[in-house]
CSV table of C-alpha atoms in Angstrom, one decimal:
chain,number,residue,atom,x,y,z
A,1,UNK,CA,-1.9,-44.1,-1.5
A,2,UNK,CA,-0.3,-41.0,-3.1
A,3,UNK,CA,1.1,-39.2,-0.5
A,4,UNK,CA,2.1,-35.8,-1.6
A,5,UNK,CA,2.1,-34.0,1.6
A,6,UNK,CA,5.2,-35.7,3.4
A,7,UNK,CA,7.8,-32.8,4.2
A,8,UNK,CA,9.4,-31.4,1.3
A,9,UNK,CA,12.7,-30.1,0.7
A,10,UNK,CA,12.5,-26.2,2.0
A,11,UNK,CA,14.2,-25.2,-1.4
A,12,UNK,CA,11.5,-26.5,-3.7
A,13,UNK,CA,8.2,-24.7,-1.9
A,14,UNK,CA,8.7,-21.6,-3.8
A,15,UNK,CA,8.7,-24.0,-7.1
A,16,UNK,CA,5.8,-26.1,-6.2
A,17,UNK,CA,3.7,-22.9,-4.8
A,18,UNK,CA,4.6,-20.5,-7.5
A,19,UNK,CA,2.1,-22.4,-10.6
A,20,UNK,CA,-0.9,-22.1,-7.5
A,21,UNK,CA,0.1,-18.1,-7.1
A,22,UNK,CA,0.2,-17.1,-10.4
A,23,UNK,CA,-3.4,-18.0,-10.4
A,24,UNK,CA,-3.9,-14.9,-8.0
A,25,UNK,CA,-1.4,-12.8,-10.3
A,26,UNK,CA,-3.0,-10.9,-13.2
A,27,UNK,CA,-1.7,-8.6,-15.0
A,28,UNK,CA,-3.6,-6.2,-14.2
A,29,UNK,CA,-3.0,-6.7,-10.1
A,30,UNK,CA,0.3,-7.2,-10.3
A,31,UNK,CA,1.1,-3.5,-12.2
A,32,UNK,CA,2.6,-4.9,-15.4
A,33,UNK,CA,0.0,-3.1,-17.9
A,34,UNK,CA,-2.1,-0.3,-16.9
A,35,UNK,CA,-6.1,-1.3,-17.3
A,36,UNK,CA,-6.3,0.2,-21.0
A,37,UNK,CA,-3.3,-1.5,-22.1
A,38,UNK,CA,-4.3,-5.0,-20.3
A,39,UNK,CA,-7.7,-4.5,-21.6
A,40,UNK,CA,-6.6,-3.9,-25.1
A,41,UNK,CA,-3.9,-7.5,-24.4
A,42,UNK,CA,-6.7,-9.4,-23.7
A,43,UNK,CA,-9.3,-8.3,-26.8
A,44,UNK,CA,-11.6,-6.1,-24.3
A,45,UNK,CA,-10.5,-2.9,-25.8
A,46,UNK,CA,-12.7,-0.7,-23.4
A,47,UNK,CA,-16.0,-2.0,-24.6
A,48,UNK,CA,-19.0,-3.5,-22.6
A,49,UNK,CA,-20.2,-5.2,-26.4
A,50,UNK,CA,-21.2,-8.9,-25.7
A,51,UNK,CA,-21.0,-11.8,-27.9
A,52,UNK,CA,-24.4,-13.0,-29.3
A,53,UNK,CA,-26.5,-14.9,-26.8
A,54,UNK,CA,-26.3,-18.8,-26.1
A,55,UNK,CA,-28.9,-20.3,-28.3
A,56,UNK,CA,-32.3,-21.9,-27.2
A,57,UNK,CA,-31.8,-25.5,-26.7
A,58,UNK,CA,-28.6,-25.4,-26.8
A,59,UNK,CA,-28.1,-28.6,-24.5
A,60,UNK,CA,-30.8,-30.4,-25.9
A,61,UNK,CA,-28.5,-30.7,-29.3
A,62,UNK,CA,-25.4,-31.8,-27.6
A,63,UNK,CA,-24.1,-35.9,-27.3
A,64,UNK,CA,-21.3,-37.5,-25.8
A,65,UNK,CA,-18.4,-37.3,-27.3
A,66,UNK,CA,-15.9,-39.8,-25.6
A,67,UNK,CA,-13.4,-36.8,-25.4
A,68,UNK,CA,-12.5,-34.0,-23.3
A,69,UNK,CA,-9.9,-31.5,-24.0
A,70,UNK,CA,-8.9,-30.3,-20.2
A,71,UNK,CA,-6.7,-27.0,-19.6
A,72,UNK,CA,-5.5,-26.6,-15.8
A,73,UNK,CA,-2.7,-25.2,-13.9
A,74,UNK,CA,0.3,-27.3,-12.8
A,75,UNK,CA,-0.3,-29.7,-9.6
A,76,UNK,CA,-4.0,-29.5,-9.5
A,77,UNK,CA,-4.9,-32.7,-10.2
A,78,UNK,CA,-4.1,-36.0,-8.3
A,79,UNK,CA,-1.0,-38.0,-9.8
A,80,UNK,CA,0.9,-41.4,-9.3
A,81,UNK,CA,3.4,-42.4,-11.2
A,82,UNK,CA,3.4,-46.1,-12.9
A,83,UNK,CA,6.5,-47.5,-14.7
A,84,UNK,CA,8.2,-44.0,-14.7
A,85,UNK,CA,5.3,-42.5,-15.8
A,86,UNK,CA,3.0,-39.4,-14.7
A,87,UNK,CA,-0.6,-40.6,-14.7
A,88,UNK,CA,-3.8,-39.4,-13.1
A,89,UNK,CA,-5.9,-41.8,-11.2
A,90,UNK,CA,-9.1,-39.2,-11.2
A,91,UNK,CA,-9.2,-39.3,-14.6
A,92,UNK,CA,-8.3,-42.7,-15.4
A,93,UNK,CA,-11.2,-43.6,-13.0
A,94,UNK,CA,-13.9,-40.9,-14.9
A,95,UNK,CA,-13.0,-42.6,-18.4
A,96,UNK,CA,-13.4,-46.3,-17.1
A,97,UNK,CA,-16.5,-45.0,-15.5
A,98,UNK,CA,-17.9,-42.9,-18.3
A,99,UNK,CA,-15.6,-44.0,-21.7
A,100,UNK,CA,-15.0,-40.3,-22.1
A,101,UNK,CA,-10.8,-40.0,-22.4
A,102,UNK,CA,-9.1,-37.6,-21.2
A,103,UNK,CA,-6.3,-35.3,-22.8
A,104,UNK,CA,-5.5,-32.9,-19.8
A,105,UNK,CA,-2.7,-30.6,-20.0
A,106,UNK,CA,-1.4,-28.5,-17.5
A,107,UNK,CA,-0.9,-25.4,-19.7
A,108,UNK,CA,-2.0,-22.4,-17.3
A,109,UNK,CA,0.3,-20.3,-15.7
A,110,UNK,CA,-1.4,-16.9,-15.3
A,111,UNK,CA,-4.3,-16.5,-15.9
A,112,UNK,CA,-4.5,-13.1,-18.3
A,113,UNK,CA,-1.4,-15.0,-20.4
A,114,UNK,CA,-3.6,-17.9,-20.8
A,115,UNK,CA,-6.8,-16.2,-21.9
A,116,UNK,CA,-4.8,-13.8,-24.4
A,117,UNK,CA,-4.2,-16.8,-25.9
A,118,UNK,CA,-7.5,-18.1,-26.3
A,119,UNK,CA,-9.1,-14.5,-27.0
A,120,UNK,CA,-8.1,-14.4,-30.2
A,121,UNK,CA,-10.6,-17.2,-31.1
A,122,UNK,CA,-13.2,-16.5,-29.0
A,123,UNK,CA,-13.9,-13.4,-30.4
A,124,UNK,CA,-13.8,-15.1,-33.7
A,125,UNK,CA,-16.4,-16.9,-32.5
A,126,UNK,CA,-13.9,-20.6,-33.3
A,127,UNK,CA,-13.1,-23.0,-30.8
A,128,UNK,CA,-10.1,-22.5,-28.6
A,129,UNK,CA,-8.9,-26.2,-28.2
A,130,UNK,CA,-10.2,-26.7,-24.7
A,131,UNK,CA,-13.6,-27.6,-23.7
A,132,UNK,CA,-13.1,-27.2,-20.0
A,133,UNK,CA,-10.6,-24.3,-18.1
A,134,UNK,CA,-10.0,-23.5,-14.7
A,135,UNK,CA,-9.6,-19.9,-14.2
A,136,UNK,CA,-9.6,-17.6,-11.0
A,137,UNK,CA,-12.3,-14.8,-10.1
A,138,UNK,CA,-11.3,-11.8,-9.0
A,139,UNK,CA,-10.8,-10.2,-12.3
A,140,UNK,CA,-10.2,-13.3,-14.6
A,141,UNK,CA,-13.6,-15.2,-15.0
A,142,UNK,CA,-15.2,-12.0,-14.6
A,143,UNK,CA,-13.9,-10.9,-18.0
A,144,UNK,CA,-15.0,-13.5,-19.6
A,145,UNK,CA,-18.5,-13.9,-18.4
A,146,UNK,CA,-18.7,-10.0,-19.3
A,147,UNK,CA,-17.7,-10.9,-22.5
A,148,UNK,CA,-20.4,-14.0,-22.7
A,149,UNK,CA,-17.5,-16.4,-24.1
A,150,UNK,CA,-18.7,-19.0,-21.4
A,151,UNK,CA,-21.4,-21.6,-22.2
A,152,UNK,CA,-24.5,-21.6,-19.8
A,153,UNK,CA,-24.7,-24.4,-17.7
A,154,UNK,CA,-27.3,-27.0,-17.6
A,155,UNK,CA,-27.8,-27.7,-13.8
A,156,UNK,CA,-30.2,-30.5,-14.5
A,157,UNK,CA,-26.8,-32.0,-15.0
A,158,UNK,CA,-25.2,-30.9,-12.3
A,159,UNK,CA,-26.9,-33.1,-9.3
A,160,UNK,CA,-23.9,-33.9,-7.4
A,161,UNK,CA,-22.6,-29.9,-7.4
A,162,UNK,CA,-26.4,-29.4,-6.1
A,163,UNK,CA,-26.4,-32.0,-3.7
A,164,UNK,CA,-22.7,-31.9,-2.0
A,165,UNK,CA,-20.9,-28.4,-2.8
A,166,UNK,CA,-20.2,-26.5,0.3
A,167,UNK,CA,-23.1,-23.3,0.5
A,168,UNK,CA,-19.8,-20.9,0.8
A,169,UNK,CA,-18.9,-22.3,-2.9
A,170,UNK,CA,-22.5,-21.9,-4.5
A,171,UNK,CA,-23.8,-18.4,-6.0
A,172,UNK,CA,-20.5,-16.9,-5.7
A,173,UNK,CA,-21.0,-12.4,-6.6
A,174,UNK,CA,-19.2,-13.0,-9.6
A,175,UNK,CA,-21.8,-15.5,-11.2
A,176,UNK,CA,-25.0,-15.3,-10.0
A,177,UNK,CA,-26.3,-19.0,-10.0
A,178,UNK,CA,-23.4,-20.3,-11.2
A,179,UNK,CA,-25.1,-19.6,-14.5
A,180,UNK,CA,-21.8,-19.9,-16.1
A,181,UNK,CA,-19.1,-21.5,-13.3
A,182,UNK,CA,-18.7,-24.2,-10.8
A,183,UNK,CA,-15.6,-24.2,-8.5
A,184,UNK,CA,-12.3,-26.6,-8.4
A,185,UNK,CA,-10.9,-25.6,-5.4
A,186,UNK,CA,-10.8,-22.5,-2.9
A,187,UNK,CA,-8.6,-20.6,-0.6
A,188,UNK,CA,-8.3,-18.0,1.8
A,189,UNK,CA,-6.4,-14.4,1.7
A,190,UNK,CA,-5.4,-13.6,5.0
A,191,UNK,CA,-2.2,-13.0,7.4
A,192,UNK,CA,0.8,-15.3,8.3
A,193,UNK,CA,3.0,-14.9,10.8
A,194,UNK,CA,6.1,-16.6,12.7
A,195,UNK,CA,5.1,-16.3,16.3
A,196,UNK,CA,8.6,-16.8,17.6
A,197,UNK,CA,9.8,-13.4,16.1
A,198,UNK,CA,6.4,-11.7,16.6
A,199,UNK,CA,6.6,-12.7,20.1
A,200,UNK,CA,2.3,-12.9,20.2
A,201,UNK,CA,-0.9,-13.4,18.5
A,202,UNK,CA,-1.4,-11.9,15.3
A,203,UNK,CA,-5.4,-11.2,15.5
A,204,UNK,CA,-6.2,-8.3,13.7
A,205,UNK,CA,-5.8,-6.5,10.7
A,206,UNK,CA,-4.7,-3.5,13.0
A,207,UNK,CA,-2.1,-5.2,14.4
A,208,UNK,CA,0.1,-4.2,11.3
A,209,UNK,CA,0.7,-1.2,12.6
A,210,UNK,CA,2.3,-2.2,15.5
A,211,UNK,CA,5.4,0.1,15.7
A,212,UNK,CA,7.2,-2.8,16.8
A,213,UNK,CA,7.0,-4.6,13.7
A,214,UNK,CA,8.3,-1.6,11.5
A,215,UNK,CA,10.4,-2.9,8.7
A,216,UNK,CA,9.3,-6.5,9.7
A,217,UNK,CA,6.2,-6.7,7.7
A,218,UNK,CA,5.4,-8.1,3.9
A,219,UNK,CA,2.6,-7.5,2.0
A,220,UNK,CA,1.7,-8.8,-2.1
A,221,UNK,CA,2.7,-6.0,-4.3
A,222,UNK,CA,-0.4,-5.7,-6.3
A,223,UNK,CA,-3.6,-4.0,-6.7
A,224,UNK,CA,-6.5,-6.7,-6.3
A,225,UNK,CA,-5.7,-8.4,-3.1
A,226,UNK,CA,-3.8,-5.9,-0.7
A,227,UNK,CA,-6.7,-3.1,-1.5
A,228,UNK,CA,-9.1,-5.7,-0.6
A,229,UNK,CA,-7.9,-7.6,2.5
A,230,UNK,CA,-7.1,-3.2,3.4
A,231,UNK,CA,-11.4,-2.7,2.7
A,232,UNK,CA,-11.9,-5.5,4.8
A,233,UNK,CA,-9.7,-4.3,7.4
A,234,UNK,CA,-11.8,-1.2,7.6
A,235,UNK,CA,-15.1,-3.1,8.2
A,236,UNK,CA,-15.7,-2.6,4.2
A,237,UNK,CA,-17.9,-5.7,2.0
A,238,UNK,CA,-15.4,-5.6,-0.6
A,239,UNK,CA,-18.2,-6.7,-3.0
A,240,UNK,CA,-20.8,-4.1,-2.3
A,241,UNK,CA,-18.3,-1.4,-2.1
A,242,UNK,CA,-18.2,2.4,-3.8
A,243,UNK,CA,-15.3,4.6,-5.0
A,244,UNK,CA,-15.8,6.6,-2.1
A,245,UNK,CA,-14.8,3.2,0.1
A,246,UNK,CA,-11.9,2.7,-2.2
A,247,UNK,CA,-10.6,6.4,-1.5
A,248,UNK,CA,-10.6,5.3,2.2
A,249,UNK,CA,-8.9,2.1,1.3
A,250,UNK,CA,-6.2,3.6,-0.8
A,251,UNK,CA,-5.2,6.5,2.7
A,252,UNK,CA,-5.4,3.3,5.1
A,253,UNK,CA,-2.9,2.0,2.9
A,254,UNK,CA,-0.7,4.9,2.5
A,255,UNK,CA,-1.0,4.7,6.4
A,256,UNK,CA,0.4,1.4,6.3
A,257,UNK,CA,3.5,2.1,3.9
A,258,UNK,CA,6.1,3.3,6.6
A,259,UNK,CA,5.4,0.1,8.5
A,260,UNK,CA,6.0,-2.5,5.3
A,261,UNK,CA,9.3,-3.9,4.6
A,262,UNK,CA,9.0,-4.5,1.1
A,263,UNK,CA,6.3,-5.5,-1.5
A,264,UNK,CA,6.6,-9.2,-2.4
A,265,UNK,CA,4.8,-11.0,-5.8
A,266,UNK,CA,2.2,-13.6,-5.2
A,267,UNK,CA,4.5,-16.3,-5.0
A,268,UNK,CA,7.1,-14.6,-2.4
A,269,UNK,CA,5.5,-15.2,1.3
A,270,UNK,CA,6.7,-18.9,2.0
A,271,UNK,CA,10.4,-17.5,1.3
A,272,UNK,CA,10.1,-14.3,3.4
A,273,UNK,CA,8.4,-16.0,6.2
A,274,UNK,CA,10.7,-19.1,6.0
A,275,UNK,CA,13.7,-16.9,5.6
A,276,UNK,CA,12.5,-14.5,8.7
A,277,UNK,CA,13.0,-11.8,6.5
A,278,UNK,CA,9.3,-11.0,6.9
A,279,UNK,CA,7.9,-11.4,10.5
A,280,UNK,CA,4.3,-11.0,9.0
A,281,UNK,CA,3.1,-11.6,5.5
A,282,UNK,CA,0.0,-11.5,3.6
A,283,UNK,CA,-0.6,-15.6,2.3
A,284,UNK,CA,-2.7,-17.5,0.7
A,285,UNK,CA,-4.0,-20.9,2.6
A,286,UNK,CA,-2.7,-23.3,0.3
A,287,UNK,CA,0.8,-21.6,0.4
A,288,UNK,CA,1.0,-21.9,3.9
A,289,UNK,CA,-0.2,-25.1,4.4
A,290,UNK,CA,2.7,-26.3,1.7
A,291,UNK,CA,4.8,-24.0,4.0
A,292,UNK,CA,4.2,-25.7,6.9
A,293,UNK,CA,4.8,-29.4,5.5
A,294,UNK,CA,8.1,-28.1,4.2
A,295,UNK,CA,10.5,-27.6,7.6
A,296,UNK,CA,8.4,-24.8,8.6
A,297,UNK,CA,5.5,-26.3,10.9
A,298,UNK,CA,5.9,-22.9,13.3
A,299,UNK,CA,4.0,-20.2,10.6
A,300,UNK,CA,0.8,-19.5,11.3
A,301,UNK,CA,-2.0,-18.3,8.7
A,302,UNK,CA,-4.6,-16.3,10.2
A,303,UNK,CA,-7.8,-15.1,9.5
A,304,UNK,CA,-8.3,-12.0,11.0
A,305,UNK,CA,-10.9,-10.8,13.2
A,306,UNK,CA,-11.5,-8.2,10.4
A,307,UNK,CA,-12.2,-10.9,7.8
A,308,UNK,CA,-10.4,-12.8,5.6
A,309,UNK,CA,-11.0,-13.2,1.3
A,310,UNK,CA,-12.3,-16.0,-0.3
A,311,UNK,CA,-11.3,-16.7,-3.9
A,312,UNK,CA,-12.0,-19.9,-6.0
A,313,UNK,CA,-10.6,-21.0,-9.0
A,314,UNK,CA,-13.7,-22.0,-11.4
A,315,UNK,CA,-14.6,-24.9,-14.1
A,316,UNK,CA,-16.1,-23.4,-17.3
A,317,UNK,CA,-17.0,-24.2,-20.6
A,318,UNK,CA,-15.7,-21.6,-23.3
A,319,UNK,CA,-17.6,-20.9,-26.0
A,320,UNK,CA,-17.1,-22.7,-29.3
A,321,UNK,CA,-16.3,-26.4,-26.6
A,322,UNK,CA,-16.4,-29.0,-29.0
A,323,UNK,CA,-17.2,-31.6,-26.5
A,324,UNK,CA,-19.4,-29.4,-23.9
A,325,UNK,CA,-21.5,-32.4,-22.5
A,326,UNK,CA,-18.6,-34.6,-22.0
A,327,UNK,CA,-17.2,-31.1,-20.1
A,328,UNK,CA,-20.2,-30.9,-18.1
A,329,UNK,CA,-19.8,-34.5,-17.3
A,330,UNK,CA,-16.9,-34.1,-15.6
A,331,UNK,CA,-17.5,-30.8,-13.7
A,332,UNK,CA,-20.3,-32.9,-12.4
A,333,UNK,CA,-18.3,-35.4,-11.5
A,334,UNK,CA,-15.7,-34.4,-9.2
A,335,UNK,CA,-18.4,-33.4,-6.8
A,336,UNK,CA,-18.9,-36.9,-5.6
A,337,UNK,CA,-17.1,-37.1,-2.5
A,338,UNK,CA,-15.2,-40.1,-3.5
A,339,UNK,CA,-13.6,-38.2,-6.4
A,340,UNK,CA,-13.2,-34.7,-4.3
A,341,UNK,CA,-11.4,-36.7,-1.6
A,342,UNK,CA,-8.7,-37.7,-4.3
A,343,UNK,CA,-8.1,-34.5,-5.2
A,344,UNK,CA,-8.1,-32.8,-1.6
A,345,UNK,CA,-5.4,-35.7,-0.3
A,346,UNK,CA,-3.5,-34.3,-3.3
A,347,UNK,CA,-3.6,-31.0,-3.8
A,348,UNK,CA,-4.2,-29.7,-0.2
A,349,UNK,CA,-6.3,-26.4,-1.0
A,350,UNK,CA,-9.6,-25.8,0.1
A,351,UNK,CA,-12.2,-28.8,-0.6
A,352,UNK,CA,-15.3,-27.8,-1.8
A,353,UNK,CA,-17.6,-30.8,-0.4
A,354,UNK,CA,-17.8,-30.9,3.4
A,355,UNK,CA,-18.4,-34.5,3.1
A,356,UNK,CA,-14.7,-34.9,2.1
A,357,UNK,CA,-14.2,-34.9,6.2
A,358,UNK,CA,-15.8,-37.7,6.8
A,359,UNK,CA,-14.5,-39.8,3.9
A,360,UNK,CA,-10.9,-38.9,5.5
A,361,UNK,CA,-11.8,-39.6,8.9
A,362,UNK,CA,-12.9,-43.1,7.8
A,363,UNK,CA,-10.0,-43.7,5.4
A,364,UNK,CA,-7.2,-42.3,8.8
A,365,UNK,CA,-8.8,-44.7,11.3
A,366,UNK,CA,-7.7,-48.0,9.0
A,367,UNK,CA,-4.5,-46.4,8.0
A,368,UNK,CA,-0.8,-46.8,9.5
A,369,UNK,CA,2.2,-45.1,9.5
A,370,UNK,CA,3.2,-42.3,7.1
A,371,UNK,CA,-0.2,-43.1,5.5
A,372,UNK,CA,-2.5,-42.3,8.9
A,373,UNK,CA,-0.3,-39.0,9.9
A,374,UNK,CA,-0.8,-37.4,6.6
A,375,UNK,CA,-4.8,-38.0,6.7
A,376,UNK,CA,-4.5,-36.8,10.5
A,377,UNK,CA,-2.5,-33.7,9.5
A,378,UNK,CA,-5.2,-33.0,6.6
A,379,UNK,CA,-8.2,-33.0,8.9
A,380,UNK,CA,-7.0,-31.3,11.8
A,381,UNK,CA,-5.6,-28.5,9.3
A,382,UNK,CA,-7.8,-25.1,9.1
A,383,UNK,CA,-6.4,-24.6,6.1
A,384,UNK,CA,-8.2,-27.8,4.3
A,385,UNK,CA,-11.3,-27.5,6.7
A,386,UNK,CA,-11.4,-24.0,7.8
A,387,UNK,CA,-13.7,-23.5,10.8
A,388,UNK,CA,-17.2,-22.5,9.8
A,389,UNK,CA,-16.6,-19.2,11.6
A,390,UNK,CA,-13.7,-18.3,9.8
A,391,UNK,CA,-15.8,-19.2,6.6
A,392,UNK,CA,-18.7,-16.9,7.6
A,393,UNK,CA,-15.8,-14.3,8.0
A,394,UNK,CA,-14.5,-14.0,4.2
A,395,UNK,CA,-15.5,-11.4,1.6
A,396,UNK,CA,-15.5,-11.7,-2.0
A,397,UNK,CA,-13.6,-9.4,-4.4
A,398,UNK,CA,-15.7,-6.6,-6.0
A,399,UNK,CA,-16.9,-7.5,-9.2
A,400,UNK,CA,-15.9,-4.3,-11.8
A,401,UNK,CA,-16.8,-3.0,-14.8
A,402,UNK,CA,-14.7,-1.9,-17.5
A,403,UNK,CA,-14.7,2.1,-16.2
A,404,UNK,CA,-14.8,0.9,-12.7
A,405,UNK,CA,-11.9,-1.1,-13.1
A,406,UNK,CA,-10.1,1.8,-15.0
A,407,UNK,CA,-10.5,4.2,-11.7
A,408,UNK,CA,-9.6,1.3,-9.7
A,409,UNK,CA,-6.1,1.3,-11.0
A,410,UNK,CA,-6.1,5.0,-10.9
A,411,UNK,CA,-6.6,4.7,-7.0
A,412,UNK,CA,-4.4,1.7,-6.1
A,413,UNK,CA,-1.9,1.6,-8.6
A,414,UNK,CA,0.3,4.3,-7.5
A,415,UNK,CA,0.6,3.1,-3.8
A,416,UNK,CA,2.1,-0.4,-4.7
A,417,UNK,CA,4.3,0.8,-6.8
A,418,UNK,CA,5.6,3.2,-4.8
């Protein structure tokens, strides 16, 4: 069995975690191109002009290819290596199973890089080269369903996503439906903290402001997800909230500057925390849970009583796909629990079919050594299997139009960068 989460070497976790962060790093969040500018990078230019509509019938016309041009981020997929060689047991399973082959590249870094390099076509209305991506929401996938460069999925072929995807990971705010996404994996925005410096529980959202923890305190240096783990702070829905809320959300923050060490990038809160630079951080799951396989079992994530944000990354079919129903095939596919408990043993974020549990549970009881303490360390790990409570407390990101996002920037921008 691939056993990818044995203790690493400390000095590699910000290498391995940094292709998962970028994910959560757009442009636009981190502060590298005001909204016009990143709007007019990635094709938008300020308008809310949609590409044509997805024909009638559209799916009734389409026939299996045999091939599937696969675009994904770097360690996101279960490998093994055989004779030297990287190769992907998923996906050599899926084309025994299905005769559809497989050329998967691991070609995102960033999200907003990797579309302005597929804009270009789409807007031309040409293929891009990939029939499947994996993209993140909270700005990301948003532009490009508001641009209609996604195809609409068929859910009559999508029985296993029906049948086994977790309800937390179905109709997401950001696609109604699932009209145009289904999720690859998930994690949680939240706190992190090392309890031996702290000296106690970190609970709450207020507890940033601790005078004790001046100077001691790290938190990401962007505009998406420090406004919106701030909203949710405040008792704000993220998702349903006004300019009005964001004006709140922008002097909470200001309140919050004198206590904050320094602002850190996406990828930057495994280092702080391991170095006990930072005594609490702002972290992603997935980070964490690297973190603490990595000679730092003692840091705790946390969601706070507040709340906590959910964020997925998301499967989707871009327009011009020249082999959509061999996409949609596969999309399908990894929602058999057999398949999703591949991945999860791998890739250690979020699984998105609760019945991954109990295909664990079955697969530790038979297993020894190194083999049964990984499983055991995967299922007893809230940040695999978060609790059902801390699921029920998670917000989504507010979905924005093109002017909203604009006075967005206006608000938050200034405050992270100062």
């Amino acid at each position: 069995m691939t056993n990818p989460q044995r203790p690493l070497d400390p000095a590699l976790v910000r290498g391995l975690t940094l292709p998962r962060i970028s994910r959560r790093s757009a442009l636009r969040g981190a502060g590298l191109l005001g909204a016009s500018a990143f709007l007019a990078a990635c094709g938008v230019e300020g308008s809310s002009e949609q590409e044509a509509p997805q024909a009638a019938g559209f799916w009734d016309t389409q026939t299996k290819a045999g091939k599937l041009d696969f675009a994904n981020w770097p360690l996101y997929m279960d490998q093994d290596k055989v004779k030297g060689k990287n190769v992907y047991p998923s996906l050599q399973d899926f084309t025994k199973e299905t005769g559809i082959k497989v050329n998967y590249k691991e070609v995102i870094q960033d999200n907003d890089a990797f579309l302005g390099k597929i804009n270009p076509s789409l807007k031309a209305g040409q293929p891009t080269g990939w029939d499947l991506i994996v993209i993140t929401n909270g700005g990301s996938i948003e532009k490009l369903i508001r641009q209609n460069f996604l195809i609409e999925l068929d859910h009559s072929k999508l029985p296993n996503f029906a049948k086994n995807a977790g309800a937390a990971y179905k109709d997401p705010t950001f696609d109604p439906g699932n009209k145009f996404t289904v999720a690859w994996q998930a994690g949680l925005t939240g706190l992190a903290y090392n309890p031996k410096l702290t000296k106690r529980e970190i609970t709450s959202f207020e507890d940033l402001f601790d005078p004790k923890f001046k100077g001691k305190i790290t938190m990401f240096g962007d505009d998406t997800d420090f406004p919106t783990l701030t909203m949710i702070g405040l008792g704000i829905d993220p998702a349903k909230s006004t300019e009005e809320d964001w004006k709140r959300t922008a002097e909470k923050m200001k309140q919050l500057r004198p206590q904050i060490r320094e602002f850190i990038d996406n990828a930057g809160e495994a280092e702080v925390l391991q170095s006990g630079n930072a005594w609490i951080s702002m972290a992603y799951s997935g980070d964490i849970f690297i973190l603490n396989n990595s000679g730092s079992p003692d840091i705790k994530f946390v969601v706070p009583k507040e709340g906590a944000v959910l964020w997925q990354d998301n499967m989707a079919i871009p327009k011009g796909a020249k082999h959509p129903l061999d996409a949609i095939t596969y999309m399908d596919y990894v929602y058999r629990p057999e398949v999703a408990t591949k991945l999860a043993e791998y890739i250690g974020y979020i699984t998105l079919v609760p019945a991954v549990k109990d295909q664990l549970q079955a697969k530790a009881a038979t297993a020894t050594g190194e083999d049964k303490q990984t499983l055991e360390g995967l299922l007893s790990s809230p940040l695999v299997f978060p609790a059902e409570s801390d699921l029920a407390n998670t917000k989504r990101y507010r979905v924005l139009t093109v002017e909203e996002e604009q006075v967005w920037d206006r608000i938050f921008h200034p405050i992270v960068q100062s």
